[in-house]
Amino acid sequence: MSQPAEAFTAEPVLSVNNVEVVYDDVILVLRGVSMGVAKGQVVALLGANGAGKSTTLKAISGLLHSEDGEITRGNISFEGETVSDRPPEEIVRRGIFQVMEGRRVIEDMTVVENLRLGAFTRRDREAVKTDMDMVFEYFPRLRERSGGLAGYLSGGEQQMLAIGRALMARPRMLLLDEPSMGLSPMLVKEVFSIIGRINREQGLTMLLVEQNANYALRMCDYGYIMENGKIVLDGSRDELLNNEDVKESYLGGGEERRSFKNLKSYKRRKRWL
Ligand code: ATP
C-alpha cells in the first residue's frame, strides 16, 4: 500500500494501524488495515460487496463484539488514545458515532422521540432544543413529519432521521455506513449534499463507507479502496478521481466492475496479446 501521506501528515484524529479482524475465531476478514482520518475531513472507504468496509467501521465503533468479531492484531486510536480495547459505550462517550447500514430508526417512536433518543445522555435542554432546530434546518422533511411515527417515513427520510439522531449526540466523528443504500438517485443526491453541508458548516469529521463511488469520491477529501480485507489504494480526491484504474473499476458506468487484482491481470494479458 502507498503511504496515505496527506491523511497522516495532517495529524490524524483517527488512526487505524495494521488491524486484523477475525469473526467466530476463524474467519479472517480484515488483513492488516491501516488508515487515517484528519480532523474535519470526509474520508471515503470504498470497495465491492464483502470487502470488509462495514467490518472496519464496526472495529472502530466497538460494535464487532456483538457479532463475535475480534481485533486480533493492530490497534485503533482516536484523539491520541487507544480505543480498540474499549467497550462501545465508552467509544460513544468519546464522541464516535456510527450511523448503521439500513437506517435502524425506532419505528414505533415519533421522529422527535427518535431525535431525543440521540441526545439522551445530555442534560443541557436548551442546547438540545437548539440542536433539534439545527437538524430540522438540515432536514426540513423531518420537521414536517416531526409528530409522525418513524416507521411511516420513506427510506430516504429514515436515513435522514438516522443521521439527525447521530447529530443530536454532538459527535466528534461520524461513521456513515452506506447512506445511499436503497435510495432513489434523486434522494442519494440530496442526502450527499446535506452530508457535505454538515461537514462544511459543523467541521464534523466523517468516515464514509460507500458502494456509490461516484458520489463518495466527489465529496471526500481523501479516499481508501479496499479489496478482500486490505487497502489496495489510497489518495486525495483528485488523485483517485484521475486514477485510470479507479475510473475503470469504480467510476465506469454500466460495465462489469473488475477488481484491481483482475484489472492488473487483464492489463497484463492485454499487453501480451
Ligand atoms: P457490503 O458492501 O456488502 O456491506 P462490506 O465491504 O461492508 O460489504 P463486510 O460486511 O465488512 O463487507 O463483510 C466482510 C466479510 O466478512 C464478508 O465476507 C462477510 O460475509 C463477513 N462477515 C461480516 N459479518 C460477519 C459476521 N458477523 N460473522 C461472520 N462473517 C461476517
Short mmCIF file of C-alpha atoms and ligand atoms in Angstrom, two decimals:
data_model
loop_
_atom_site.label_atom_id
_atom_site.label_comp_id
_atom_site.label_asym_id
_atom_site.label_seq_id
_atom_site.Cartn_x
_atom_site.Cartn_y
_atom_site.Cartn_z
CA MET A 1 0.00 0.00 0.00
CA SER A 2 1.26 3.50 -0.72
CA GLN A 3 1.67 5.90 2.19
CA PRO A 4 -1.54 7.83 2.88
CA ALA A 5 0.67 10.90 3.08
CA GLU A 6 -1.89 13.66 3.23
CA ALA A 7 -4.09 11.99 5.82
CA PHE A 8 -1.16 11.11 8.06
CA THR A 9 0.86 14.34 7.83
CA ALA A 10 -2.34 16.21 8.71
CA GLU A 11 -2.16 14.56 12.21
CA PRO A 12 -4.98 12.03 12.02
CA VAL A 13 -7.63 12.31 14.66
CA LEU A 14 -8.43 8.66 13.97
CA SER A 15 -5.68 6.13 13.21
CA VAL A 16 -6.29 2.54 12.24
CA ASN A 17 -2.98 0.71 12.49
CA ASN A 18 -2.45 -2.64 10.84
CA VAL A 19 -5.77 -4.03 12.07
CA GLU A 20 -6.70 -7.65 11.64
CA VAL A 21 -10.26 -8.83 12.41
CA VAL A 22 -11.49 -12.37 12.84
CA TYR A 23 -15.16 -13.44 13.18
CA ASP A 24 -16.16 -16.54 15.16
CA ASP A 25 -12.49 -17.23 15.99
CA VAL A 26 -11.76 -18.46 12.45
CA ILE A 27 -12.98 -16.15 9.65
CA LEU A 28 -10.20 -13.69 8.84
CA VAL A 29 -11.89 -10.62 7.32
CA LEU A 30 -9.53 -7.65 7.78
CA ARG A 31 -5.94 -8.47 6.93
CA GLY A 32 -3.80 -5.60 8.22
CA VAL A 33 -5.80 -2.44 7.50
CA SER A 34 -4.15 0.96 8.10
CA MET A 35 -5.83 4.27 7.51
CA GLY A 36 -6.01 7.78 8.91
CA VAL A 37 -8.70 10.45 9.13
CA ALA A 38 -7.68 14.04 9.82
CA LYS A 39 -9.86 16.46 11.80
CA GLY A 40 -12.67 17.99 9.76
CA GLN A 41 -12.05 15.71 6.78
CA VAL A 42 -14.50 13.49 4.95
CA VAL A 43 -12.68 10.25 4.21
CA ALA A 44 -14.31 7.70 1.92
CA LEU A 45 -13.79 3.97 2.25
CA LEU A 46 -14.80 2.27 -0.98
CA GLY A 47 -14.89 -1.29 -2.20
CA ALA A 48 -17.06 -4.07 -3.53
CA ASN A 49 -19.53 -6.17 -1.53
CA GLY A 50 -17.86 -8.17 1.20
CA ALA A 51 -14.54 -6.28 1.01
CA GLY A 52 -14.64 -5.55 4.75
CA LYS A 53 -15.83 -1.93 4.84
CA SER A 54 -18.60 -2.37 7.43
CA THR A 55 -16.29 -4.55 9.49
CA THR A 56 -13.75 -1.68 9.54
CA LEU A 57 -16.43 0.70 10.86
CA LYS A 58 -17.53 -1.82 13.48
CA ALA A 59 -13.92 -2.30 14.56
CA ILE A 60 -13.70 1.47 15.12
CA SER A 61 -17.06 1.82 16.94
CA GLY A 62 -16.53 -1.30 19.03
CA LEU A 63 -19.65 -2.98 17.64
CA LEU A 64 -17.67 -6.02 16.49
CA HIS A 65 -18.07 -7.71 19.86
CA SER A 66 -21.83 -8.07 19.45
CA GLU A 67 -21.17 -10.04 16.25
CA ASP A 68 -18.49 -12.35 17.61
CA GLY A 69 -15.82 -10.38 15.86
CA GLU A 70 -12.45 -9.57 17.41
CA ILE A 71 -9.44 -7.40 16.61
CA THR A 72 -6.65 -9.95 16.71
CA ARG A 73 -3.78 -7.66 15.69
CA GLY A 74 -3.08 -3.92 15.44
CA ASN A 75 -4.88 -1.06 17.17
CA ILE A 76 -7.11 1.96 16.65
CA SER A 77 -6.62 5.32 18.31
CA PHE A 78 -8.86 8.37 18.48
CA GLU A 79 -7.59 11.79 19.53
CA GLY A 80 -4.33 10.19 20.61
CA GLU A 81 -5.82 7.46 22.81
CA THR A 82 -6.25 3.79 22.06
CA VAL A 83 -9.93 2.89 21.68
CA SER A 84 -9.67 -0.60 20.18
CA ASP A 85 -9.59 -2.13 23.67
CA ARG A 86 -12.57 -0.08 24.93
CA PRO A 87 -16.27 -1.12 25.06
CA PRO A 88 -18.68 0.51 22.55
CA GLU A 89 -20.36 2.71 25.19
CA GLU A 90 -17.01 4.30 26.04
CA ILE A 91 -16.22 4.85 22.36
CA VAL A 92 -19.58 6.63 22.03
CA ARG A 93 -18.75 8.72 25.12
CA ARG A 94 -15.53 9.76 23.40
CA GLY A 95 -17.61 11.08 20.52
CA ILE A 96 -17.51 8.43 17.76
CA PHE A 97 -20.99 7.67 16.38
CA GLN A 98 -21.82 5.10 13.77
CA VAL A 99 -24.88 5.54 11.55
CA MET A 100 -25.62 1.94 10.72
CA GLU A 101 -26.33 0.50 7.32
CA GLY A 102 -30.09 0.07 6.79
CA ARG A 103 -31.05 3.10 8.89
CA ARG A 104 -32.25 1.39 12.09
CA VAL A 105 -34.60 4.04 13.41
CA ILE A 106 -37.08 3.08 16.12
CA GLU A 107 -40.18 2.60 14.06
CA ASP A 108 -42.86 2.87 16.74
CA MET A 109 -41.47 6.11 18.13
CA THR A 110 -42.11 9.52 16.59
CA VAL A 111 -39.49 11.48 14.70
CA VAL A 112 -39.00 13.84 17.66
CA GLU A 113 -38.70 10.91 20.09
CA ASN A 114 -36.06 9.30 17.88
CA LEU A 115 -34.13 12.56 17.80
CA ARG A 116 -34.39 12.97 21.60
CA LEU A 117 -33.01 9.47 21.95
CA GLY A 118 -29.84 10.64 20.22
CA ALA A 119 -29.43 13.25 22.96
CA PHE A 120 -30.37 11.03 25.90
CA THR A 121 -27.08 11.48 27.75
CA ARG A 122 -27.22 15.27 27.50
CA ARG A 123 -28.60 17.42 30.30
CA ASP A 124 -28.38 20.81 28.59
CA ARG A 125 -32.04 21.10 27.49
CA GLU A 126 -31.69 24.45 25.76
CA ALA A 127 -28.74 23.24 23.68
CA VAL A 128 -30.64 20.04 22.82
CA LYS A 129 -33.52 22.16 21.55
CA THR A 130 -31.14 24.31 19.50
CA ASP A 131 -29.60 21.16 18.01
CA MET A 132 -33.03 19.78 17.16
CA ASP A 133 -33.77 23.01 15.28
CA MET A 134 -30.43 22.61 13.51
CA VAL A 135 -31.38 19.04 12.48
CA PHE A 136 -34.75 20.31 11.19
CA GLU A 137 -32.95 23.01 9.24
CA TYR A 138 -30.76 20.41 7.52
CA PHE A 139 -33.69 18.05 7.00
CA PRO A 140 -36.89 20.11 6.59
CA ARG A 141 -38.86 16.95 5.73
CA LEU A 142 -38.26 15.73 9.28
CA ARG A 143 -39.81 18.89 10.71
CA GLU A 144 -42.89 18.33 8.56
CA ARG A 145 -43.19 14.81 9.94
CA SER A 146 -41.93 15.51 13.45
CA GLY A 147 -45.02 14.12 15.25
CA GLY A 148 -45.42 11.08 12.99
CA LEU A 149 -44.12 7.59 13.63
CA ALA A 150 -40.65 6.90 12.22
CA GLY A 151 -41.93 3.60 10.77
CA TYR A 152 -44.13 5.53 8.34
CA LEU A 153 -41.24 7.57 6.92
CA SER A 154 -39.90 6.75 3.48
CA GLY A 155 -36.49 5.07 3.18
CA GLY A 156 -34.81 8.39 2.42
CA GLU A 157 -36.48 10.11 5.36
CA GLN A 158 -35.45 7.29 7.69
CA GLN A 159 -31.86 7.73 6.50
CA MET A 160 -32.14 11.44 7.26
CA LEU A 161 -33.56 10.64 10.70
CA ALA A 162 -30.69 8.24 11.43
CA ILE A 163 -28.16 10.95 10.58
CA GLY A 164 -30.15 13.57 12.50
CA ARG A 165 -30.29 11.31 15.56
CA ALA A 166 -26.49 10.93 15.49
CA LEU A 167 -26.08 14.71 15.23
CA MET A 168 -28.21 15.14 18.37
CA ALA A 169 -25.42 13.45 20.33
CA ARG A 170 -22.94 16.18 19.30
CA PRO A 171 -20.48 13.67 17.85
CA ARG A 172 -16.81 14.44 17.35
CA MET A 173 -16.70 11.97 14.49
CA LEU A 174 -19.40 10.32 12.39
CA LEU A 175 -19.07 6.88 10.80
CA LEU A 176 -21.57 6.61 7.95
CA ASP A 177 -22.29 3.14 6.58
CA GLU A 178 -23.74 3.30 3.05
CA PRO A 179 -26.04 6.29 3.40
CA SER A 180 -27.12 5.83 -0.24
CA MET A 181 -28.36 2.28 0.24
CA GLY A 182 -31.86 1.73 -1.14
CA LEU A 183 -32.42 5.38 -2.09
CA SER A 184 -33.57 6.73 -5.44
CA PRO A 185 -30.90 8.62 -7.42
CA MET A 186 -32.56 11.94 -6.60
CA LEU A 187 -32.59 11.21 -2.88
CA VAL A 188 -28.97 9.99 -2.98
CA LYS A 189 -28.01 13.37 -4.40
CA GLU A 190 -29.98 15.19 -1.70
CA VAL A 191 -28.60 13.10 1.18
CA PHE A 192 -24.99 13.51 -0.03
CA SER A 193 -25.43 17.22 -0.48
CA ILE A 194 -26.72 17.56 3.11
CA ILE A 195 -23.87 15.39 4.45
CA GLY A 196 -21.42 17.72 2.65
CA ARG A 197 -23.11 20.78 4.17
CA ILE A 198 -22.95 19.30 7.67
CA ASN A 199 -19.23 18.61 7.21
CA ARG A 200 -18.50 22.15 6.00
CA GLU A 201 -20.70 24.01 8.44
CA GLN A 202 -20.06 21.95 11.57
CA GLY A 203 -16.47 20.94 10.70
CA LEU A 204 -17.57 17.42 11.60
CA THR A 205 -15.03 14.68 10.82
CA MET A 206 -16.57 11.83 8.82
CA LEU A 207 -15.61 8.37 7.64
CA LEU A 208 -17.95 7.38 4.86
CA VAL A 209 -18.38 3.81 3.63
CA GLU A 210 -19.98 3.66 0.21
CA GLN A 211 -20.55 1.50 -2.81
CA ASN A 212 -21.66 4.57 -4.75
CA ALA A 213 -18.11 5.62 -5.61
CA ASN A 214 -19.18 8.45 -7.89
CA TYR A 215 -20.79 10.44 -5.10
CA ALA A 216 -18.45 9.41 -2.31
CA LEU A 217 -15.26 10.28 -4.20
CA ARG A 218 -16.55 13.65 -5.30
CA MET A 219 -17.41 14.74 -1.79
CA CYS A 220 -14.42 13.31 0.12
CA ASP A 221 -11.06 14.90 0.90
CA TYR A 222 -9.24 11.60 0.88
CA GLY A 223 -10.21 8.04 -0.04
CA TYR A 224 -9.21 4.44 0.54
CA ILE A 225 -10.10 1.49 -1.64
CA MET A 226 -10.49 -1.88 -0.04
CA GLU A 227 -10.47 -5.34 -1.55
CA ASN A 228 -10.58 -8.66 0.29
CA GLY A 229 -9.85 -7.11 3.66
CA LYS A 230 -6.91 -4.98 2.52
CA ILE A 231 -6.42 -1.38 1.42
CA VAL A 232 -5.24 -1.61 -2.18
CA LEU A 233 -5.09 2.10 -3.00
CA ASP A 234 -5.43 5.46 -1.28
CA GLY A 235 -5.12 9.08 -2.27
CA SER A 236 -6.65 12.53 -2.30
CA ARG A 237 -9.98 13.05 -4.06
CA ASP A 238 -8.27 14.36 -7.20
CA GLU A 239 -5.67 11.60 -7.26
CA LEU A 240 -8.36 8.95 -7.06
CA LEU A 241 -10.74 10.65 -9.49
CA ASN A 242 -7.93 10.86 -12.05
CA ASN A 243 -6.55 7.38 -11.45
CA GLU A 244 -7.17 5.23 -14.54
CA ASP A 245 -7.72 2.03 -12.54
CA VAL A 246 -10.25 3.76 -10.27
CA LYS A 247 -12.03 5.16 -13.30
CA GLU A 248 -12.17 1.75 -14.91
CA SER A 249 -13.05 -0.28 -11.82
CA TYR A 250 -15.25 2.06 -9.80
CA LEU A 251 -16.42 5.03 -11.82
CA GLY A 252 -17.29 3.34 -15.11
CA GLY A 253 -20.96 3.40 -15.96
CA GLY A 254 -22.70 0.13 -16.57
CA GLU A 255 -19.64 -2.00 -17.29
CA GLU A 256 -18.98 -5.03 -15.18
CA ARG A 257 -16.76 -3.95 -12.30
CA ARG A 258 -13.32 -5.53 -12.27
CA SER A 259 -11.39 -5.84 -9.04
CA PHE A 260 -7.93 -4.29 -9.00
CA LYS A 261 -6.41 -7.76 -8.94
CA ASN A 262 -8.37 -8.81 -12.01
CA LEU A 263 -7.70 -5.45 -13.63
CA LYS A 264 -3.95 -5.96 -13.27
CA SER A 265 -4.02 -9.44 -14.80
CA TYR A 266 -6.39 -8.18 -17.51
CA LYS A 267 -3.89 -5.42 -18.37
CA ARG A 268 -1.01 -7.90 -18.35
CA ARG A 269 -2.96 -10.16 -20.71
CA LYS A 270 -3.73 -7.18 -22.93
CA ARG A 271 -0.01 -6.31 -23.11
CA TRP A 272 0.88 -9.88 -24.06
CA LEU A 273 -1.67 -10.06 -26.88
P1 ATP B 1 -21.10 -4.70 1.87
O1 ATP B 1 -20.76 -3.58 0.96
O2 ATP B 1 -21.78 -5.84 1.17
O3 ATP B 1 -21.78 -4.27 3.12
P2 ATP B 1 -18.56 -4.82 3.24
O4 ATP B 1 -17.39 -4.38 2.45
O5 ATP B 1 -19.14 -3.85 4.20
O6 ATP B 1 -19.69 -5.36 2.27
P3 ATP B 1 -18.40 -6.62 5.47
O7 ATP B 1 -19.86 -6.51 5.79
O8 ATP B 1 -17.44 -5.98 6.37
O9 ATP B 1 -18.12 -6.15 3.98
O10 ATP B 1 -18.07 -8.18 5.34
C1 ATP B 1 -16.76 -8.63 5.03
C2 ATP B 1 -16.75 -10.15 5.12
O11 ATP B 1 -16.96 -10.56 6.46
C3 ATP B 1 -17.81 -10.84 4.29
O12 ATP B 1 -17.25 -11.98 3.70
C4 ATP B 1 -18.87 -11.22 5.28
O13 ATP B 1 -19.53 -12.39 4.88
C5 ATP B 1 -18.05 -11.46 6.54
N1 ATP B 1 -18.82 -11.14 7.75
C6 ATP B 1 -19.41 -9.97 8.03
N2 ATP B 1 -20.02 -10.01 9.24
C7 ATP B 1 -19.82 -11.25 9.72
C8 ATP B 1 -20.20 -11.92 10.92
N3 ATP B 1 -20.90 -11.31 11.88
N4 ATP B 1 -19.79 -13.20 11.08
C9 ATP B 1 -19.07 -13.84 10.13
N5 ATP B 1 -18.68 -13.27 8.97
C10 ATP B 1 -19.04 -11.99 8.76
#
